[in-house]
Coordinates of C-alpha atoms in Angstrom, one line a residue:
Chain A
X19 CA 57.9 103.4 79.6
X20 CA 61.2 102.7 78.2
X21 CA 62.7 104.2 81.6
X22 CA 60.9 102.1 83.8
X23 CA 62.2 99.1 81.8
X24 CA 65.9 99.9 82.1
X25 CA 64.9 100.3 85.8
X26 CA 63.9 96.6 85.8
X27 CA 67.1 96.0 83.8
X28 CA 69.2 97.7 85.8
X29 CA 67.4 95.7 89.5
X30 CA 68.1 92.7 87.9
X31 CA 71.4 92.6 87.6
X32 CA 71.9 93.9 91.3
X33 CA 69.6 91.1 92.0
X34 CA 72.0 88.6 90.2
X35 CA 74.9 90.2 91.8
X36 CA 73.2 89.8 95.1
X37 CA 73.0 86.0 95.1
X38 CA 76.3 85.5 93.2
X39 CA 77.8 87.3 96.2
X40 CA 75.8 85.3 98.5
X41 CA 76.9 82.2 96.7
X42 CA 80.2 82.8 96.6
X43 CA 81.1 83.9 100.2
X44 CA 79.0 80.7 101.4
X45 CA 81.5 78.2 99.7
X46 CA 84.4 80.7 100.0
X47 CA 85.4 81.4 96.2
X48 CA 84.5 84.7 96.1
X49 CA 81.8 86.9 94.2
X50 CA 83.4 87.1 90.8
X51 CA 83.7 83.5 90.0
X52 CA 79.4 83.7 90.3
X53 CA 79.5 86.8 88.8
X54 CA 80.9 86.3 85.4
X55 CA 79.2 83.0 84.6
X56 CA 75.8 85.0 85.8
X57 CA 76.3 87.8 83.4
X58 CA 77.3 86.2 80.4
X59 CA 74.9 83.3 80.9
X60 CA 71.8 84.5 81.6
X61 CA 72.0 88.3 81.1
X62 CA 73.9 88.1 78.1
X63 CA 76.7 90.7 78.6
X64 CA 79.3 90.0 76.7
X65 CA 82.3 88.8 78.7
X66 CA 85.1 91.1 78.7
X67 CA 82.1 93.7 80.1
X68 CA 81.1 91.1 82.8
X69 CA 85.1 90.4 83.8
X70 CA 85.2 94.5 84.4
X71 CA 82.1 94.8 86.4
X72 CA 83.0 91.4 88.2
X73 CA 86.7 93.0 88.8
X74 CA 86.2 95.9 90.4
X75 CA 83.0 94.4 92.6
X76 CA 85.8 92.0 93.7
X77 CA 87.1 95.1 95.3
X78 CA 84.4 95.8 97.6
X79 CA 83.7 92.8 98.5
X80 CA 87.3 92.4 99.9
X81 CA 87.8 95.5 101.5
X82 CA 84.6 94.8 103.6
X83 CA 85.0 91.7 104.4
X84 CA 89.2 92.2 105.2
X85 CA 88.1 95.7 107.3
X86 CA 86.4 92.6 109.7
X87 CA 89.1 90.4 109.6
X88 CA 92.2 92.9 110.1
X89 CA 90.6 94.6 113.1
X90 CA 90.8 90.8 114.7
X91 CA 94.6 90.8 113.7
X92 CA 94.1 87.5 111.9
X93 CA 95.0 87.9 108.9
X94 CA 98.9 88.5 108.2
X95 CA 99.5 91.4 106.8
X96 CA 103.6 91.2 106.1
X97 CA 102.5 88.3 104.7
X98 CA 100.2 89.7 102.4
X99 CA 102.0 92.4 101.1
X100 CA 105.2 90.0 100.3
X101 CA 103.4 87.8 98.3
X102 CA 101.7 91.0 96.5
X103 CA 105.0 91.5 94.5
X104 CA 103.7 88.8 92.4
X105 CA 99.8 88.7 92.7
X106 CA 100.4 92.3 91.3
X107 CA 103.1 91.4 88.5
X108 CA 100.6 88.5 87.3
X109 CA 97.9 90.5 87.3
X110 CA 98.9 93.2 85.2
X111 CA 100.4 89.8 82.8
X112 CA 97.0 88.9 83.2
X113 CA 95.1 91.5 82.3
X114 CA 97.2 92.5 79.4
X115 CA 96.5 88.7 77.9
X116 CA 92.5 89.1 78.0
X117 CA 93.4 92.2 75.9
X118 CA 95.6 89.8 73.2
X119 CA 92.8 87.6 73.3
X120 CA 90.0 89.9 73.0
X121 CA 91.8 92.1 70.2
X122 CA 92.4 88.6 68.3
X123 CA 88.5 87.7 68.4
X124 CA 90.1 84.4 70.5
X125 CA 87.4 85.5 73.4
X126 CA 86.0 81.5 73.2
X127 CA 89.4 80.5 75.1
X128 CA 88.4 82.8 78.1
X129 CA 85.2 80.8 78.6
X130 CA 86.6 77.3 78.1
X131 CA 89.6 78.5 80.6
X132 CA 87.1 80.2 83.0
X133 CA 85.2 76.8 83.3
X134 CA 87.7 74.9 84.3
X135 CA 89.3 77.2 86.3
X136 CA 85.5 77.0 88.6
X137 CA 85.5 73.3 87.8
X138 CA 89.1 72.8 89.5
X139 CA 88.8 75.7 92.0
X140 CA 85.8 73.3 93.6
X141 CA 87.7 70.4 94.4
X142 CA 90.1 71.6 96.9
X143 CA 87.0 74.2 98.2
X144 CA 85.1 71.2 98.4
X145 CA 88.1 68.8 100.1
X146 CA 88.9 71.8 102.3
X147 CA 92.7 70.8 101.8
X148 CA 94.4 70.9 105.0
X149 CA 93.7 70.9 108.5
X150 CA 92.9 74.0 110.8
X151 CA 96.4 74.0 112.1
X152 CA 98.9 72.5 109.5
X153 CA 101.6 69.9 110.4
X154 CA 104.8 71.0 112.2
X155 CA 106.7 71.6 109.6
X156 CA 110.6 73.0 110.3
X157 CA 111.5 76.7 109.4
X158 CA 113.6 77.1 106.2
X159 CA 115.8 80.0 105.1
X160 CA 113.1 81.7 104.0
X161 CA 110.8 81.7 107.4
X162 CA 113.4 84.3 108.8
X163 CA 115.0 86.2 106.1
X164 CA 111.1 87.0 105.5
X165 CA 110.2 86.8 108.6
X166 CA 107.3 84.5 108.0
X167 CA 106.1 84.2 111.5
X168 CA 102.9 85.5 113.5
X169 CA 100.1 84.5 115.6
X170 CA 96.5 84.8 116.1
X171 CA 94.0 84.0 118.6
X172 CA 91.6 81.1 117.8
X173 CA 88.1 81.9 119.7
X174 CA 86.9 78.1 119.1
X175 CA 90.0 76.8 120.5
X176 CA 90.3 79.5 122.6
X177 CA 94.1 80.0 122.6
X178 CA 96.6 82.1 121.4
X179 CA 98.3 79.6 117.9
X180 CA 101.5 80.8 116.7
X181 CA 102.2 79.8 113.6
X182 CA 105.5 80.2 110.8
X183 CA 105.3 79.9 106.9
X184 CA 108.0 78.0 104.5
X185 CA 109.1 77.6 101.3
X186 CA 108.1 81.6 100.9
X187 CA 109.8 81.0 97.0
X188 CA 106.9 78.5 95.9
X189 CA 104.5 80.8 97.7
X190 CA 105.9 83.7 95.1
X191 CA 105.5 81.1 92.2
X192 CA 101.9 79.8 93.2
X193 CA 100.6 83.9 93.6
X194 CA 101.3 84.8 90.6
X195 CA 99.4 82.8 88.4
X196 CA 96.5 83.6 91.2
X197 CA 97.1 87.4 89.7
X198 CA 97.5 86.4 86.1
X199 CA 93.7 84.3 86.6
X200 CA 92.7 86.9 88.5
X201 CA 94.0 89.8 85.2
X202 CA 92.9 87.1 82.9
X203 CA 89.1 86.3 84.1
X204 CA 88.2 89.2 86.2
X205 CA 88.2 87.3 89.4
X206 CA 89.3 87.5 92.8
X207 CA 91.0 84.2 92.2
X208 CA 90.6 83.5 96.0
X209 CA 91.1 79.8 95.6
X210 CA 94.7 79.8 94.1
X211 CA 95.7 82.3 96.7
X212 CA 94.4 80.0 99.4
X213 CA 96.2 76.9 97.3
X214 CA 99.8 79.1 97.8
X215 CA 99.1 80.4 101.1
X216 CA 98.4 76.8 102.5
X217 CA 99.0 74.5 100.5
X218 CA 102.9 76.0 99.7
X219 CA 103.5 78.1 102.5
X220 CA 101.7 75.6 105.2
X221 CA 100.1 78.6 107.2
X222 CA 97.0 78.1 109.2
X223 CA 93.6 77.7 107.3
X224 CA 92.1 81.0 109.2
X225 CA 95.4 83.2 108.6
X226 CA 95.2 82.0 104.7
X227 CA 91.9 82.8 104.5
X228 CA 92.0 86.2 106.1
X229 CA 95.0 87.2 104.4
X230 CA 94.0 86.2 101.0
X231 CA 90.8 87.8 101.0
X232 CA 93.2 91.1 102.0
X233 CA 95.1 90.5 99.3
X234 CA 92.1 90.0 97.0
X235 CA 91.4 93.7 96.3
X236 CA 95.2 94.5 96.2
X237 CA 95.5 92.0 93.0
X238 CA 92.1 93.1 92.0
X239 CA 92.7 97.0 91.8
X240 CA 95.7 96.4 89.6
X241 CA 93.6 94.5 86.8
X242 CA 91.0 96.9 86.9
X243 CA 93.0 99.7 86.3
X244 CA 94.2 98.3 82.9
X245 CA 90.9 97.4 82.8
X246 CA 89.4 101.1 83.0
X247 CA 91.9 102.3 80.0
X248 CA 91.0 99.2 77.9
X249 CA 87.1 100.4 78.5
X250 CA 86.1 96.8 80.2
X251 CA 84.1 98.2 82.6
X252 CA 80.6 99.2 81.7
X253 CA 79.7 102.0 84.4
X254 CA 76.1 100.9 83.9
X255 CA 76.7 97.2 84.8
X256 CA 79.4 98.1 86.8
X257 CA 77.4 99.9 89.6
X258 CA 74.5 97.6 89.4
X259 CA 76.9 94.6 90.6
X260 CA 79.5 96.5 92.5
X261 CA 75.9 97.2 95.0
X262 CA 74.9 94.0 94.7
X263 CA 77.6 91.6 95.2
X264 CA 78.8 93.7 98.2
X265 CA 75.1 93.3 99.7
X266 CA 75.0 89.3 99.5
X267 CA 78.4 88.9 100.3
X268 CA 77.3 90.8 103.5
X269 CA 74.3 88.4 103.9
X270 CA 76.4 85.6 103.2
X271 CA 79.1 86.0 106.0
X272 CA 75.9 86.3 108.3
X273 CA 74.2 83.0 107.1
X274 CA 77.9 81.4 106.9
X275 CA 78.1 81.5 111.0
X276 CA 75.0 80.3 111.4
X277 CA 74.8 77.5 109.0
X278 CA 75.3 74.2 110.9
X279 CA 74.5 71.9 108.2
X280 CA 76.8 71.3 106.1
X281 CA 74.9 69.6 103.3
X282 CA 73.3 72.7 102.3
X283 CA 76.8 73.6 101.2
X284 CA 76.6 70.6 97.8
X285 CA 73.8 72.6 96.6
X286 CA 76.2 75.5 95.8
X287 CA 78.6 73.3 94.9
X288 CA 76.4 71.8 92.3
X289 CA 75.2 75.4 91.1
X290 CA 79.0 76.3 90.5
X291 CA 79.6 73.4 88.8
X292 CA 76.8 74.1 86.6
X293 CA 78.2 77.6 86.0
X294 CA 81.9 75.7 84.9
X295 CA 80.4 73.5 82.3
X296 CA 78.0 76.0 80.8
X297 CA 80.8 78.1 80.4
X298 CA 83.0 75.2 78.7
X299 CA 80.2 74.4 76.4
X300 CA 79.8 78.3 75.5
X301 CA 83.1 78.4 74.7
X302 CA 83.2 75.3 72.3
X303 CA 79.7 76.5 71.0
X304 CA 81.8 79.8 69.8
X305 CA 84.2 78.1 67.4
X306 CA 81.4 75.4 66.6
X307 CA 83.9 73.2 68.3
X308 CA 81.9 69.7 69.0
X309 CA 79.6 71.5 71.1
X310 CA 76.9 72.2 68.0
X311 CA 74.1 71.9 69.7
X312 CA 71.4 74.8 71.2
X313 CA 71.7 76.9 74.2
X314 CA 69.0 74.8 75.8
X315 CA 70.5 71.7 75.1
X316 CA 74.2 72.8 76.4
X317 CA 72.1 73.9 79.5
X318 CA 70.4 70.2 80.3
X319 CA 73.8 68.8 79.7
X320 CA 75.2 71.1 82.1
X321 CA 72.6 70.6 84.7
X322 CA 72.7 66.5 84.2
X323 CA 76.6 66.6 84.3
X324 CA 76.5 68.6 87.2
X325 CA 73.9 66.8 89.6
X326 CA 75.9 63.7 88.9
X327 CA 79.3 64.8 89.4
X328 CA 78.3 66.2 92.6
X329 CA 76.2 63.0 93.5
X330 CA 79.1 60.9 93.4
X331 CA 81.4 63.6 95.7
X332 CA 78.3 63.9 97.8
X333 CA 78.4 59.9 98.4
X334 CA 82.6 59.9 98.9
X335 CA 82.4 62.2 101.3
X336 CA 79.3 60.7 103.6
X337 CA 80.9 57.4 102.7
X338 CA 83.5 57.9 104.5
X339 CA 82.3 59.0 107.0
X340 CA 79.7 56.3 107.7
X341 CA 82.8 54.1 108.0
X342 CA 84.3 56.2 110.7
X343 CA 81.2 55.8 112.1
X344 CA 81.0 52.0 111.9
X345 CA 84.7 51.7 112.8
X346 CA 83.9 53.5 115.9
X347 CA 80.8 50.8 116.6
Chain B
X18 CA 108.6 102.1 119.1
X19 CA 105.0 102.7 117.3
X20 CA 102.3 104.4 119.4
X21 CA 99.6 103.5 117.0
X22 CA 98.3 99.9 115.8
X23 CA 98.2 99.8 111.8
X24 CA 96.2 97.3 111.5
X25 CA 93.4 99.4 113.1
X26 CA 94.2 102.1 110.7
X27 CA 93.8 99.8 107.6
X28 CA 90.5 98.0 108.9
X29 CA 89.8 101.6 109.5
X30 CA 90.3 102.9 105.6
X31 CA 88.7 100.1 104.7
X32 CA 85.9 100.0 105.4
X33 CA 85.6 104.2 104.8
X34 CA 86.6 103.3 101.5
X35 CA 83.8 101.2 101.1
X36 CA 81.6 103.5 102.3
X37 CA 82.2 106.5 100.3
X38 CA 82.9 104.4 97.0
X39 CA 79.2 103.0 97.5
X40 CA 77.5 106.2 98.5
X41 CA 78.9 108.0 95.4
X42 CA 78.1 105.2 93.4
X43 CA 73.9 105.0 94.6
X44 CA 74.0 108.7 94.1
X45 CA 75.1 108.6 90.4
X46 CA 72.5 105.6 89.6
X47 CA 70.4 108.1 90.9
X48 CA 71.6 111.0 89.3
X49 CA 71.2 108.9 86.0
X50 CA 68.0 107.6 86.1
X51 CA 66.9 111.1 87.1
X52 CA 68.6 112.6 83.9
X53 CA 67.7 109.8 81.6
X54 CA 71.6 109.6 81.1
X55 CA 74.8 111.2 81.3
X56 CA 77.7 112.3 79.4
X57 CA 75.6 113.0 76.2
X58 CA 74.7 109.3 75.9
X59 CA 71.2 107.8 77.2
X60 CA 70.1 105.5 79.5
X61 CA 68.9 103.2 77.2
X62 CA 71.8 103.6 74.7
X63 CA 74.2 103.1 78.2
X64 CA 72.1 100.1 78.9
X65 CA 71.8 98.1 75.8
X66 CA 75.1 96.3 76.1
X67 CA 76.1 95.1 72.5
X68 CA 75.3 99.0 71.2
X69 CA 77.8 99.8 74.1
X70 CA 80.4 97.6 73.2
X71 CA 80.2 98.9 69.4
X72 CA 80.2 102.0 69.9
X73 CA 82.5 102.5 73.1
X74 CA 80.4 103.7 76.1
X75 CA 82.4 102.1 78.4
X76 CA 85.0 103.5 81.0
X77 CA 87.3 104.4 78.0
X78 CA 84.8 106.9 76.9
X79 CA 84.9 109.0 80.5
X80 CA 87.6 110.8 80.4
X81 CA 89.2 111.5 83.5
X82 CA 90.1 114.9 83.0
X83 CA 86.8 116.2 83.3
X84 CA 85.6 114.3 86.3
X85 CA 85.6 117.7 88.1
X86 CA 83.3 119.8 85.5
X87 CA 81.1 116.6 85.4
X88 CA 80.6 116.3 89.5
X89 CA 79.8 120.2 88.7
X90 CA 77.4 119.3 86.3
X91 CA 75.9 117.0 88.6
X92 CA 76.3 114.1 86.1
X93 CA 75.3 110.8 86.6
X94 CA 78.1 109.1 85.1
X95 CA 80.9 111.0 86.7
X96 CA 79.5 110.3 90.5
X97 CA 79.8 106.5 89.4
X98 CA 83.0 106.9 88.1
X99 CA 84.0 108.7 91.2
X100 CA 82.8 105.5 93.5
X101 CA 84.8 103.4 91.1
X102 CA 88.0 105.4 91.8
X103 CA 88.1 105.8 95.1
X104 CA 87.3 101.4 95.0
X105 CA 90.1 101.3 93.2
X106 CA 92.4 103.5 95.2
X107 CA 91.6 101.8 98.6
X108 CA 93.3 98.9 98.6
X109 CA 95.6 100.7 97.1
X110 CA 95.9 103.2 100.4
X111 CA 96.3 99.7 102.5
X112 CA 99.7 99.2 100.9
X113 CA 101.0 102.7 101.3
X114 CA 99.9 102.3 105.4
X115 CA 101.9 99.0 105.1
X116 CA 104.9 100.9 103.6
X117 CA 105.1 103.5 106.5
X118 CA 104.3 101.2 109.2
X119 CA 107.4 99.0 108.0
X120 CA 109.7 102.3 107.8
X121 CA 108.8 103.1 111.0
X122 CA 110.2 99.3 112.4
X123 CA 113.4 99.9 110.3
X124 CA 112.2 96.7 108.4
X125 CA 113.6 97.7 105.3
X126 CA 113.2 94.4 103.2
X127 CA 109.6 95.3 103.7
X128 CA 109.6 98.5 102.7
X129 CA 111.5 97.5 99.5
X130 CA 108.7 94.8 99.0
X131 CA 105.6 97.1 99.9
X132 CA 107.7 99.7 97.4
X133 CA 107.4 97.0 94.6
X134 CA 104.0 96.1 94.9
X135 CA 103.2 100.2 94.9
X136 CA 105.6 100.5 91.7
X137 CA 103.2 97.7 90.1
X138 CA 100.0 99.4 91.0
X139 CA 101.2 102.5 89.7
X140 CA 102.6 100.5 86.4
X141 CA 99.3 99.5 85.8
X142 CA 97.3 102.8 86.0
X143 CA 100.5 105.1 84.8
X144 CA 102.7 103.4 82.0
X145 CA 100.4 100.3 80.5
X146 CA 97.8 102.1 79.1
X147 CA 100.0 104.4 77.2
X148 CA 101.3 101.4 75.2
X149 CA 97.6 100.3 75.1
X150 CA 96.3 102.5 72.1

């Protein structure tokens, strides 16, 4: 009886892992920034277990998905590996500060940081920052001593884009506090990465992508290593998700090339912001900090916070472009 | 001039790595549901997370010395630990592909860099947890 019952126990969680992974490969941030909000949430696992199981699924997950993307020699893997020098380095920073925090009983700063790291990671997922092909912008010293250069072949455009990265220093700068984030929370952190990769570096959205979801399990394979010695990861939980998430992110990537509406994307947006404000009140709950109110209360706030917040995004974004549109009348 | 195409290779190991990582880790669920446990702890003692967390059956408590007794043994726990591994060690593999392929173009920045990034992996799983007691 009792077997049949961890049986259950042990389906759910790849069931929860299975949509987190969906989830998160739909809006691009990645299967452990659902995961970790999912476990401690609503399957109560306390978090440093849920960062290790969410860490090392991270793996999988990118080394699936990056097997695809290689092959089609988009993703840049000079590139990559550069910028691992300080993924790696922040990473192990990272890691070693959840163990600080966790030996200090300060665990109630994880989930307030983890919220707003998913709060913040939305608003450049959601504004898409910049353009397929980035402004012109001239090489610096760094484009050749690194040799930052490359070039793919876009199927929609249907031409060969050659492309060449700058400012590979503030590239450096932005990676690693993707790998200390990454240490810290037991994510892949894909957001920041894509932040430094395009944002700092000014590389094409499809090469930053690729090559950040490559560098994903590098970063994620160092945490989890000083995560194994620690005893983060739970091997029970652990193989549960590390199934799951790679299955939705696998139904995810299908769905993602099919999806032609792009509203059913705020739906997911509004479930992750959910997850962020949860895990802020959870937090503040901890240390009785304002938040004194019951876990069903923190959750209505969440969910009315939520809906609005992405209301009003929802409206900017249509807004403008229904003025497009009339501009074009 | 190289007469092979790394990134082939990687998307290659990949994806292996993947493959065998998940297959031993679905044959140790297995194996432990089967056996009602592994490494003298039970499944609902493995399952019940706050008894787990007090009283350390986590990956701290598998010792990795005896992985090869307990894949002998046909335990559960060590199959899983196994997958976990050889997770870990993948993307780990990319790098060292990287590493050769740069030696090979005489692009020796590269090779320093790729030689970093292995020094930090290794860091990590070699030298931190013997300051982590």
């Amino acid at each position: 009886m009792t077997l049949i019952l961890i049986i259950v126990k042990f389906l759910t969680i790849v069931f929860g892992s299975i949509i987190a992974g969906f989830i998160g490969s739909l809006t691009g941030l990645g299967g452990g920034t659902v995961l970790v909000p999912v476990l401690t949430l609503f399957y109560g696992i306390p978090f440093i277990f849920a960062a290790g199981a969410s860490l090392i699924s991270t793996i999988a997950t990118s080394a699936g998905s990056a097997s695809a993307y290689t092959k089609k020699k988009i993703a840049n893997i000079k590139i990559g590996i550069g910028l691992e020098i300080a993924t790696t380095t922040g990473a192990i920073v990272g890691s070693l500060t959840l163990v600080f925090i966790d030996k200090h009983a300060l665990i109630w700063i994880v989930y307030v940081i983890f919220g707003l790291v998913l709060l913040f990671s939305l608003i450049p997922t959601i504004k898409k920052i910049g353009k397929e092909v980035p402004p012109e912008m001239k090489p610096d010293w760094s484009t050749k001593l690194f040799q930052l250069t490359g070039s793919y072949y876009d199927e929609r455009l249907r031409k060969t884009i050659k492309y060449h990265g700058v400012r590979w220093w503030l590239g450096e700068i932005v990676m690693f506090f993707a790998g200390f984030v990454s240490g810290l929370l037991g994510i892949g952190s894909g957001a920041l990465k894509v932040l430094g990769m395009d944002w700092a570096m000014n590389l094409p959205m499809k090469v930053t992508t690729t090559s950040s979801n490559f560098m994903i399990g590098i970063t994620a394979a160092t945490g989890s290593s000083i995560y194994w010695y620690e005893g983060y990861i739970n091997l029970f939980i652990a193989a549960a998700t590390a199934i799951g998430v790679l299955i939705g992110a696998f139904f995810g990537a299908k769905v993602l090339v099919r999806i032609s509406n792009e509203n059913i994307r705020w739906i997911f947006f509004a479930i992750l912001s959910f997850l962020g404000f949860d895990m802020v009140f959870k937090g503040l709950h901890m240390i009785n900090f304002v938040i004194t109110f019951s876990l069903m209360i923190q959750f209505f706030i969440s969910v009315i916070i939520s809906i609005g917040l992405i209301g009003i995004l929802f409206y900017n974004s249509r807004r403008k472009e229904w003025r497009d549109k009339d501009e074009k009348l | 001039m190289k007469n092979y195409d790394d990134e082939v290779i990687i998307s290659y190991f990949l994806k292996a790595g993947v493959l065998i990582s998940v297959s031993f880790i679905v044959a140790g669920v297995i194996i432990l549901f089967v056996k009602n446990g592994g490494d003298g702890f039970t499944l609902s003692q493995m399952s019940n997370y706050n008894y787990a967390l007090a009283h350390g059956i986590d990956s701290k408590s598998v010792s990795l010395n005896k992985i090869l007794s307990g894949l002998s043994a046909i335990d559960g726990l060590y199959f899983i630990t196994v997958g976990l591994w050889v997770l870990i060690f993948t993307p780990i593999t990319v790098v060292f592909i990287g590493w050769v392929s740069f030696l090979d173009d005489k692009n020796y920045l590269y090779v320093g860099m790729a030689s970093i990034v292995l020094f930090n992996l290794f860091f990590a799983m070699l030298v931190v947890p013997r300051f982590l007691v």
